[in-house]
Amino acid sequence: MSFAIAIMAAGKGTRLKSKRPKVLHEIGGKPLLLHVVSAALKVVPASDIYVIIGHQAEQVRAVVAPTGVRLVEQVEQRGTGHAIQAAAAAVAAYDNLLVLSGDVPLLRTETILRVRDFHLAEQAAMTVLTATPADPTGYGRVARVIAGGDVPAQLETSAVARIIEQKALSGTEQQLREINTGIYAFRTAPLLAHLGELETNNAHGELYLTDMAALLVKAKERVVALRAEDTAELSGATEVLGANTIAEMMLLDRALRHAMCARLMAQGVTIFQPETVVIDPGVRVGPDTVLEPFTQLLGSTVMGERCRVRSYSVLENTTVGDGVTVRQGCIVEDSEIGSDVILGPYAHLRPGSRIGQGAHIGNFVELKNVQFGVGSKAGHLAYLGDAVIGSGVNIGAGTILCNYDGVQKHQTTIGDEVFIGSDSVLVAPVSIGKGAYVAAASCVTQSVPEDALAVGRARQVNKEGWAAKRRAMSARKKN
Ligand code: UD1
Ligand code: CA
């Protein structure tokens, strides 16, 4: 039984009041549509996924194309039924079609698989994933042939009579609480046989995919519903929520963050005030690591065990070893931090910083593209860019590596056990040999041999009595 997945992502997103395409708005650190594509990619290969694009198609194409999925253009956007009509030819050769919405981003792979398996087991022509949220306002409602709620549970049937959009609900239908999530499975043959029968006689004058339920029932085909299930981290009703407004997106973002924290805590990570902590879905953290309030772990960050990330630190696409302390207010991007390192407070590690085991990068130290050796220290107020720094090195307060001459970047090399005195300026390209000393406040423009002392500053002159004479002169002028 072959399956294709179609993801509807062509709509205008009128309710959003944004110039950006709806499906490119971000939650959990990535566009809505990429959440849906990621879940779909765990069900079928990219070559069996068809993303339907239309409104601002080029922007959407640019974001989704790198995943390798296929793209189908719905040139005019005349409703969800019309979107599937646009994809009909592309998916005709598959036995079955799973339909997902680009604006239902928390949908889990497990749920897609449940829909698929239920659809096959029920031998249905159409399977609708449903939920029963506290407030069903705005969603289409599912009328089962015999619904639960008012009847004993054992009488409830999976068979669906039709789906009714919010605006079309009649008096008694207002009571229906089971919503259409916009996620479906179809047997392709009956879908395509009846897809042309959709009509525009509704509030928006669009072709509604939801009308396929009644059309298929009329054609004596089997249409069934399956409810989304709760998990420990996420309720079924939250998982299938749509994102039509910014406020709805932020609710989903929060649900996603909350689920992420819950998962990590279940794996032995301590998270204080998790409602303030922002963790992207791809992040991994080892047990006994502690995250303080208002920390962010973003992108593909991976942290080891027994670390502590103190408040207001943000780590992005960074690999962190075990036993690392990230003190308050650090920003770390695209870097690698060895075990037992101490960062901050207020350290800024820009892309390409590789910090050796046990090193210390302290207050207001900025690094960019620096290999920083085992046990080396830069405690205070330094800029280190484009450098290879050995082990056991001490970088004094206020050290600056001048890596840029206004046109090109140049490299600095500092050997093992070097001591750079405070307030030194090293003008790259330059190299400091193993075990050498640079005197405080030096301006180093030539390489320093191993074990040498470089003094690059004017010799101090003391003028005896100068200050006293000056004060006496000033006093005379005043009188
Ligand atoms: C739809 C369902 C509704 C369901 C809800 C669940 C219909 C008519 N209604 O309503 O029953 O409760 O989803 O979230 O289907 N799209 C296209 N081309 C179009 C129009 C829409 O690709 O011409 C895409 C949109 O980009 C979006 C998805 O289809 O990703 C759903 O469209 P949207 O307008 O958001 O439908 P809802 O009003 O939410
Ligand atoms: Ca929607």
Coordinates of C-alpha atoms and ligand atoms in Angstrom, one line a residue:
M1 CA 0.0 0.0 0.0
S2 CA 1.9 3.1 -1.2
F3 CA 1.4 6.4 0.6
A4 CA 2.2 10.0 -0.5
I5 CA 1.9 12.9 1.9
A6 CA 0.5 16.3 0.7
I7 CA 1.1 19.3 2.9
M8 CA -1.2 22.3 2.2
A9 CA 0.8 25.5 2.4
A10 CA -0.5 27.7 -0.3
G11 CA -3.1 29.8 1.7
K12 CA -3.0 33.5 2.1
G13 CA -3.1 33.6 5.9
T14 CA -5.4 36.6 5.8
R15 CA -6.1 36.4 9.6
L16 CA -2.4 36.9 10.3
K17 CA -2.1 40.5 9.1
S18 CA 1.6 39.9 8.1
K19 CA 3.5 40.3 4.9
R20 CA 5.4 37.1 5.6
P21 CA 3.8 33.9 4.4
K22 CA 2.0 32.2 7.3
V23 CA 3.8 28.9 7.1
L24 CA 7.2 30.7 7.3
H25 CA 6.4 32.3 10.7
E26 CA 8.5 30.6 13.4
I27 CA 7.7 28.6 16.5
G28 CA 10.2 26.6 18.4
G29 CA 13.0 28.3 16.4
K30 CA 11.9 27.2 13.0
P31 CA 9.1 27.9 10.4
L32 CA 5.8 26.2 10.9
L33 CA 6.1 24.4 7.6
L34 CA 9.5 22.8 8.5
H35 CA 8.0 21.3 11.6
V36 CA 5.4 19.6 9.5
V37 CA 7.9 18.5 6.9
S38 CA 10.2 17.1 9.6
A39 CA 7.4 15.0 11.0
A40 CA 6.4 13.8 7.4
L41 CA 10.0 12.9 6.6
K42 CA 9.9 10.2 9.3
V43 CA 6.9 8.6 7.6
V44 CA 7.8 8.6 3.9
P45 CA 10.9 9.6 1.9
A46 CA 11.2 13.2 0.7
S47 CA 10.4 12.1 -2.9
D48 CA 6.9 11.1 -1.7
I49 CA 6.1 14.4 0.0
Y50 CA 4.3 17.0 -2.0
V51 CA 4.2 20.5 -0.5
I52 CA 1.5 22.6 -2.1
I53 CA 2.6 26.2 -2.4
G54 CA 0.9 29.3 -3.9
H55 CA 0.8 32.5 -2.0
Q56 CA 4.3 34.0 -2.0
A57 CA 5.4 30.7 -3.4
E58 CA 9.0 31.7 -4.1
Q59 CA 9.7 32.5 -0.5
V60 CA 8.2 29.3 0.7
R61 CA 10.0 27.3 -2.0
A62 CA 13.4 28.7 -0.9
V63 CA 12.8 27.6 2.7
V64 CA 11.5 24.1 2.0
A65 CA 13.5 23.1 -1.1
P66 CA 16.6 22.1 0.8
T67 CA 14.6 19.3 2.5
G68 CA 14.3 17.6 -0.9
V69 CA 10.5 17.4 -0.9
R70 CA 8.5 17.9 -4.1
L71 CA 6.7 21.1 -4.7
V72 CA 3.3 21.5 -6.4
E73 CA 2.0 25.0 -7.3
Q74 CA -1.6 26.0 -6.6
V75 CA -1.5 29.2 -8.7
E76 CA -4.8 30.6 -7.5
Q77 CA -5.8 29.8 -3.9
R78 CA -9.4 28.8 -4.0
G79 CA -9.6 26.7 -0.8
T80 CA -8.3 23.5 0.7
G81 CA -10.2 21.3 -1.8
H82 CA -8.7 23.3 -4.6
A83 CA -5.2 22.7 -3.1
I84 CA -5.7 19.0 -3.3
Q85 CA -7.1 19.3 -6.9
A86 CA -3.8 21.1 -7.7
A87 CA -1.8 18.1 -6.4
A88 CA -4.2 15.4 -7.8
A89 CA -2.1 14.5 -10.9
A90 CA 1.1 14.3 -8.9
V91 CA -0.3 11.8 -6.3
A92 CA -2.6 9.8 -8.6
A93 CA -0.2 6.8 -8.7
Y94 CA -0.2 6.2 -5.0
D95 CA -2.7 4.0 -3.3
N96 CA -3.2 6.4 -0.4
L97 CA -2.7 10.1 0.4
L98 CA -2.1 11.6 3.8
V99 CA -3.0 15.2 3.9
L100 CA -1.3 17.5 6.4
S101 CA -1.7 21.3 7.0
G102 CA 1.3 23.6 6.9
D103 CA -0.2 25.5 9.8
V104 CA -0.7 22.6 12.2
P105 CA 3.0 22.4 13.3
L106 CA 3.0 20.3 16.6
L107 CA 1.7 17.2 14.8
R108 CA 3.9 14.3 15.9
T109 CA 5.2 11.5 13.6
E110 CA 3.5 8.9 15.9
T111 CA 0.1 10.6 15.2
I112 CA 0.6 10.5 11.4
L113 CA 1.4 6.8 11.7
R114 CA -1.7 6.2 13.9
V115 CA -3.8 7.9 11.2
R116 CA -2.2 5.8 8.5
D117 CA -2.7 2.5 10.4
F118 CA -6.2 3.3 11.5
H119 CA -7.1 4.2 7.9
L120 CA -5.8 0.9 6.6
A121 CA -7.4 -1.2 9.4
E122 CA -10.8 0.5 8.9
Q123 CA -10.4 0.1 5.1
A124 CA -11.7 3.7 4.9
A125 CA -11.9 6.0 1.9
M126 CA -11.3 8.9 4.2
T127 CA -10.0 9.1 7.8
V128 CA -10.2 12.4 9.7
L129 CA -8.0 13.1 12.7
T130 CA -10.1 14.9 15.3
A131 CA -9.8 16.4 18.8
T132 CA -12.0 17.8 21.5
P133 CA -10.4 21.0 22.7
A134 CA -11.9 23.1 25.5
D135 CA -12.9 25.7 23.0
P136 CA -13.8 24.4 19.5
T137 CA -14.6 27.9 18.2
G138 CA -13.3 28.5 14.7
Y139 CA -12.7 24.9 13.7
G140 CA -14.8 22.7 11.5
R141 CA -16.9 20.1 13.5
V142 CA -17.1 16.5 12.8
A143 CA -20.6 14.9 12.9
R144 CA -20.3 11.2 13.5
V145 CA -23.0 8.8 12.5
I146 CA -23.5 8.1 16.2
A147 CA -21.5 10.5 18.3
G148 CA -20.1 10.0 21.8
G149 CA -21.0 12.4 24.6
D150 CA -24.8 12.0 24.7
V151 CA -24.7 8.3 24.0
P152 CA -23.0 5.5 26.0
A153 CA -19.4 5.3 24.9
Q154 CA -19.7 1.8 23.5
L155 CA -22.3 3.0 21.0
E156 CA -20.0 5.7 19.5
T157 CA -18.9 4.7 16.1
S158 CA -15.9 5.8 14.1
A159 CA -18.1 6.4 11.1
V160 CA -18.4 10.1 10.1
A161 CA -21.5 11.6 8.4
R162 CA -20.0 15.0 7.5
I163 CA -17.7 17.9 8.5
I164 CA -19.4 21.3 9.0
E165 CA -17.4 24.5 9.0
Q166 CA -17.8 26.9 12.0
K167 CA -19.7 29.5 9.9
A168 CA -22.2 26.9 8.6
L169 CA -23.1 25.3 12.0
S170 CA -26.9 25.2 12.5
G171 CA -28.6 25.5 15.9
T172 CA -28.1 22.0 17.2
E173 CA -24.8 21.6 15.4
Q174 CA -23.4 24.3 17.6
Q175 CA -23.3 21.7 20.3
L176 CA -20.7 19.5 18.4
R177 CA -17.4 19.7 20.2
E178 CA -15.3 17.3 18.1
I179 CA -13.2 19.3 15.7
N180 CA -11.7 18.6 12.3
T181 CA -7.9 19.0 12.7
G182 CA -7.3 19.3 8.9
I183 CA -5.3 16.1 9.0
Y184 CA -6.6 13.3 6.8
A185 CA -5.9 10.0 5.1
F186 CA -7.6 9.2 1.8
R187 CA -7.7 6.2 -0.5
T188 CA -6.6 7.9 -3.6
A189 CA -9.0 6.3 -6.1
P190 CA -12.2 7.5 -4.5
L191 CA -10.7 10.8 -3.6
L192 CA -9.8 11.6 -7.1
A193 CA -13.1 10.1 -8.4
H194 CA -15.1 12.6 -6.4
L195 CA -12.7 15.6 -6.0
G196 CA -14.3 17.3 -9.0
E197 CA -17.7 17.3 -7.3
L198 CA -16.7 19.9 -4.7
E199 CA -18.7 23.1 -4.8
T200 CA -18.2 26.7 -3.8
N201 CA -21.7 27.2 -2.1
N202 CA -20.3 28.3 1.3
A203 CA -19.4 31.3 3.3
H204 CA -16.0 31.9 1.5
G205 CA -17.0 30.8 -1.9
E206 CA -14.1 28.3 -1.8
L207 CA -13.7 24.6 -2.5
Y208 CA -13.5 23.0 0.9
L209 CA -11.7 19.7 1.3
T210 CA -13.9 19.1 4.3
D211 CA -16.9 18.6 2.0
M212 CA -15.2 15.4 0.7
A213 CA -16.5 13.6 3.9
A214 CA -20.2 14.0 2.9
L215 CA -19.5 13.5 -0.8
L216 CA -17.8 10.1 -0.1
V217 CA -20.5 9.1 2.3
K218 CA -23.1 9.8 -0.4
A219 CA -21.0 7.6 -2.8
K220 CA -21.3 4.8 -0.2
E221 CA -17.6 5.1 0.8
R222 CA -16.5 4.6 4.3
V223 CA -15.4 7.8 6.2
V224 CA -14.1 7.5 9.7
A225 CA -12.7 9.6 12.5
L226 CA -9.8 9.0 14.9
R227 CA -9.1 11.2 18.0
A228 CA -5.6 12.6 18.7
E229 CA -4.2 11.0 21.9
D230 CA -2.7 12.7 24.9
T231 CA 0.9 12.0 25.8
A232 CA 2.8 12.8 29.0
E233 CA 4.2 16.0 27.4
L234 CA 1.4 17.2 25.2
S235 CA -2.3 16.9 25.1
G236 CA -3.9 15.6 21.9
A237 CA -6.0 18.7 21.6
T238 CA -2.9 20.9 21.8
E239 CA -0.9 18.8 19.4
V240 CA -3.4 19.4 16.5
L241 CA -4.1 23.1 17.1
G242 CA -3.8 25.3 14.1
A243 CA -1.9 28.6 13.9
N244 CA -4.0 31.2 12.2
T245 CA -2.9 34.3 14.2
I246 CA 0.3 35.4 15.9
A247 CA -1.3 34.8 19.3
E248 CA -2.2 31.2 18.4
M249 CA 1.4 30.7 17.2
M250 CA 2.8 31.9 20.5
L251 CA 0.5 29.5 22.4
L252 CA 1.9 26.7 20.2
D253 CA 5.5 27.9 20.8
R254 CA 4.9 27.8 24.5
A255 CA 3.4 24.3 24.3
L256 CA 6.4 23.2 22.3
R257 CA 8.9 24.7 24.8
H258 CA 7.0 23.2 27.7
A259 CA 7.0 19.8 26.1
M260 CA 10.7 20.1 25.5
C261 CA 11.5 21.0 29.1
A262 CA 9.2 18.2 30.3
R263 CA 11.1 15.7 28.1
L264 CA 14.5 16.8 29.4
M265 CA 13.4 16.8 33.0
A266 CA 12.2 13.3 32.5
Q267 CA 15.8 12.5 31.4
G268 CA 17.3 13.9 34.6
V269 CA 17.9 17.5 33.7
T270 CA 17.0 20.1 36.4
I271 CA 15.3 23.1 35.0
F272 CA 14.4 25.9 37.4
Q273 CA 11.2 27.9 36.4
P274 CA 10.9 26.0 33.1
E275 CA 8.3 28.4 31.9
T276 CA 11.1 31.0 31.4
V277 CA 13.5 28.6 29.6
V278 CA 13.6 28.4 25.8
I279 CA 14.9 25.1 24.3
D280 CA 14.7 24.2 20.6
P281 CA 13.4 20.8 19.6
G282 CA 16.8 19.6 18.3
V283 CA 18.7 20.2 21.6
R284 CA 20.1 17.4 23.7
V285 CA 21.2 17.7 27.4
G286 CA 22.8 15.2 29.6
P287 CA 21.6 14.2 33.1
D288 CA 22.4 16.2 36.2
T289 CA 22.9 19.4 34.1
V290 CA 21.1 22.3 35.7
L291 CA 19.5 25.1 33.7
E292 CA 18.7 28.3 35.7
P293 CA 15.7 30.6 34.8
F294 CA 15.8 32.6 31.6
T295 CA 18.4 30.4 29.8
Q296 CA 18.1 29.5 26.1
L297 CA 19.5 26.4 24.3
L298 CA 19.0 26.8 20.6
G299 CA 19.4 25.0 17.3
S300 CA 21.5 21.9 17.4
T301 CA 23.1 22.5 20.8
V302 CA 24.2 19.4 22.7
M303 CA 25.2 19.6 26.4
G304 CA 26.9 17.0 28.5
E305 CA 26.3 15.9 32.0
R306 CA 26.7 17.9 35.3
C307 CA 26.9 21.3 33.6
R308 CA 25.3 24.4 35.0
V309 CA 23.9 27.2 32.8
R310 CA 23.3 30.3 34.8
S311 CA 20.6 32.8 34.1
Y312 CA 20.4 34.9 30.9
S313 CA 22.9 32.7 28.9
V314 CA 22.1 31.8 25.3
L315 CA 23.8 28.8 23.6
E316 CA 23.2 28.2 19.9
N317 CA 24.4 25.3 17.7
T318 CA 27.1 24.6 20.3
T319 CA 28.5 21.4 21.7
V320 CA 29.3 21.4 25.4
G321 CA 31.3 18.7 27.3
D322 CA 30.6 17.5 30.8
G323 CA 30.9 19.6 34.0
V324 CA 30.9 22.9 32.3
T325 CA 29.8 26.1 34.1
V326 CA 28.3 28.8 32.0
R327 CA 27.9 31.8 34.3
Q328 CA 25.4 34.5 33.8
G329 CA 24.8 36.4 30.6
C330 CA 27.0 34.4 28.1
I331 CA 26.3 34.3 24.4
V332 CA 27.8 31.2 22.6
E333 CA 27.3 30.5 18.9
D334 CA 28.5 27.7 16.7
S335 CA 31.2 26.7 19.1
E336 CA 32.7 23.7 20.9
I337 CA 33.3 23.8 24.6
G338 CA 35.4 21.1 26.3
S339 CA 34.6 19.5 29.6
D340 CA 35.1 21.4 32.9
V341 CA 35.4 24.8 31.2
I342 CA 34.2 27.9 33.0
L343 CA 32.6 30.6 30.9
G344 CA 31.6 34.1 31.9
P345 CA 29.9 36.0 33.3
Y346 CA 29.2 37.9 30.1
A347 CA 31.5 36.0 27.8
H348 CA 30.7 36.2 24.0
L349 CA 31.9 33.2 22.0
R350 CA 31.3 33.8 18.3
P351 CA 31.3 31.1 15.6
G352 CA 34.3 28.8 15.5
S353 CA 35.4 29.1 19.1
R354 CA 36.9 25.7 20.3
I355 CA 37.6 25.8 24.0
G356 CA 39.9 23.1 25.5
Q357 CA 39.2 21.2 28.6
G358 CA 39.4 23.1 31.9
A359 CA 39.9 26.5 30.2
H360 CA 38.4 29.7 31.6
I361 CA 36.9 32.5 29.5
G362 CA 35.9 35.2 31.9
N363 CA 34.1 38.6 32.1
F364 CA 33.6 40.5 28.9
V365 CA 35.9 38.4 26.8
E366 CA 35.0 38.0 23.1
L367 CA 36.3 35.2 21.0
K368 CA 35.8 34.5 17.3
N369 CA 37.3 31.6 15.3
V370 CA 39.8 30.7 18.1
Q371 CA 41.2 27.5 19.2
F372 CA 41.8 27.9 22.9
G373 CA 44.0 25.3 24.5
V374 CA 43.5 23.0 27.5
G375 CA 43.6 24.9 30.8
S376 CA 44.3 28.3 29.3
K377 CA 42.7 31.4 30.8
A378 CA 41.4 34.7 29.5
G379 CA 39.8 36.1 32.6
H380 CA 38.8 39.7 31.8
L381 CA 38.0 42.2 29.0
A382 CA 39.7 40.8 25.9
Y383 CA 39.1 40.4 22.2
L384 CA 40.6 37.2 20.7
G385 CA 39.9 36.7 17.0
D386 CA 41.4 34.3 14.4
A387 CA 43.9 32.6 16.7
V388 CA 45.4 29.3 17.7
I389 CA 46.2 29.5 21.4
G390 CA 48.1 26.6 23.1
S391 CA 47.6 25.1 26.5
G392 CA 48.3 26.6 29.9
V393 CA 48.3 30.1 28.4
N394 CA 47.4 33.2 30.4
I395 CA 45.9 36.1 28.5
G396 CA 45.9 39.2 30.7
A397 CA 43.0 41.7 31.1
G398 CA 42.5 44.0 28.2
T399 CA 44.4 41.9 25.6
I400 CA 43.4 42.6 22.0
L401 CA 44.4 40.5 19.0
C402 CA 44.3 43.0 16.0
N403 CA 43.2 40.5 13.4
Y404 CA 41.8 42.9 10.8
D405 CA 43.8 45.4 8.8
G406 CA 40.7 46.9 7.2
V407 CA 40.8 44.6 4.2
Q408 CA 41.9 41.1 5.4
K409 CA 41.8 39.0 8.5
H410 CA 45.1 37.7 9.8
Q411 CA 46.0 34.8 12.2
T412 CA 47.7 35.0 15.6
T413 CA 49.5 31.9 17.0
I414 CA 50.3 31.7 20.7
G415 CA 52.3 28.7 22.0
D416 CA 51.8 26.6 25.1
E417 CA 52.5 28.2 28.5
V418 CA 52.7 31.7 27.1
F419 CA 52.0 34.7 29.4
I420 CA 50.5 37.8 27.8
G421 CA 50.6 40.7 30.1
S422 CA 47.5 42.9 30.6
D423 CA 46.6 45.6 28.1
S424 CA 48.7 44.1 25.3
V425 CA 47.9 44.5 21.6
L426 CA 49.1 41.8 19.3
V427 CA 49.1 42.9 15.6
A428 CA 48.4 39.9 13.4
P429 CA 49.9 38.1 11.6
V430 CA 52.2 37.3 14.6
S431 CA 53.3 34.3 16.6
I432 CA 54.4 34.0 20.2
G433 CA 56.7 31.1 20.8
K434 CA 56.1 28.5 23.5
G435 CA 56.8 29.7 27.0
A436 CA 57.4 33.3 26.0
Y437 CA 56.3 36.4 28.0
V438 CA 54.8 39.6 26.7
A439 CA 55.2 42.5 29.1
A440 CA 52.1 44.3 30.1
A441 CA 50.9 47.1 27.8
S442 CA 53.0 45.9 24.9
C443 CA 52.2 46.5 21.3
V444 CA 53.6 43.4 19.6
T445 CA 54.2 43.7 15.8
Q446 CA 56.9 41.1 15.4
S447 CA 56.9 37.4 16.3
V448 CA 58.4 36.5 19.7
P449 CA 60.8 33.5 20.0
E450 CA 60.2 30.7 22.4
D451 CA 61.0 31.5 26.1
A452 CA 61.7 35.2 25.2
L453 CA 60.4 38.3 26.9
A454 CA 58.9 40.9 24.5
V455 CA 58.6 44.4 25.8
G456 CA 56.8 46.6 23.2
R457 CA 56.2 49.9 25.0
A458 CA 58.0 53.2 25.7
R459 CA 60.3 53.2 28.7
Q460 CA 58.8 55.0 31.7
V461 CA 60.3 58.4 32.8
N462 CA 59.7 59.8 36.3
K463 CA 60.1 63.6 36.6
E464 CA 60.9 64.3 40.2
G465 CA 58.8 67.1 41.8
W466 CA 56.9 67.9 38.6
A467 CA 53.4 67.6 40.2
A468 CA 54.3 69.8 43.2
K469 CA 55.6 72.5 40.9
R470 CA 52.5 72.5 38.8
R471 CA 50.2 72.8 41.8
A472 CA 52.2 75.8 43.1
M473 CA 52.0 77.5 39.6
S474 CA 48.2 77.0 39.5
A475 CA 47.8 78.4 43.0
R476 CA 49.8 81.6 42.0
K477 CA 47.5 82.1 38.9
K478 CA 44.3 81.9 41.1
N479 CA 45.6 84.7 43.5
Ligands
UD1_1 C1 -9.3 24.2 8.0 C2 -10.6 23.3 7.8 C3 -11.3 23.2 9.2 C4 -10.3 22.7 10.2 C5 -9.0 23.6 10.3 C6 -8.0 22.9 11.2 C7 -11.3 23.6 5.6 C8 -12.3 24.3 4.7 N1 -11.4 23.9 6.9 O1 -9.8 25.5 8.3 O2 -12.4 22.4 9.1 O3 -11.0 22.7 11.5 O4 -8.5 23.7 9.0 O5 -6.9 23.6 11.4 O6 -10.5 22.9 5.1 N2 -4.5 26.2 2.0 C9 -4.0 26.0 0.7 N3 -4.7 26.5 -0.4 C10 -5.8 27.2 -0.2 C11 -6.3 27.4 1.1 C12 -5.6 26.9 2.2 O7 -2.9 25.4 0.5 O8 -6.4 27.6 -1.2 C13 -3.7 25.7 3.1 C14 -3.3 26.8 4.1 O9 -2.0 27.4 3.7 C15 -3.2 26.1 5.4 C16 -4.2 24.9 5.2 O10 -4.5 24.8 3.8 O11 -2.0 25.6 5.7 C17 -5.6 25.2 6.0 O12 -6.1 26.4 5.5 P1 -6.8 27.5 6.4 O13 -7.3 28.6 5.6 O14 -5.9 27.8 7.5 O15 -8.1 26.6 6.9 P2 -8.8 26.8 8.3 O16 -9.8 28.0 8.2 O17 -7.9 26.8 9.4
CA2 CA -5.7 27.0 9.6

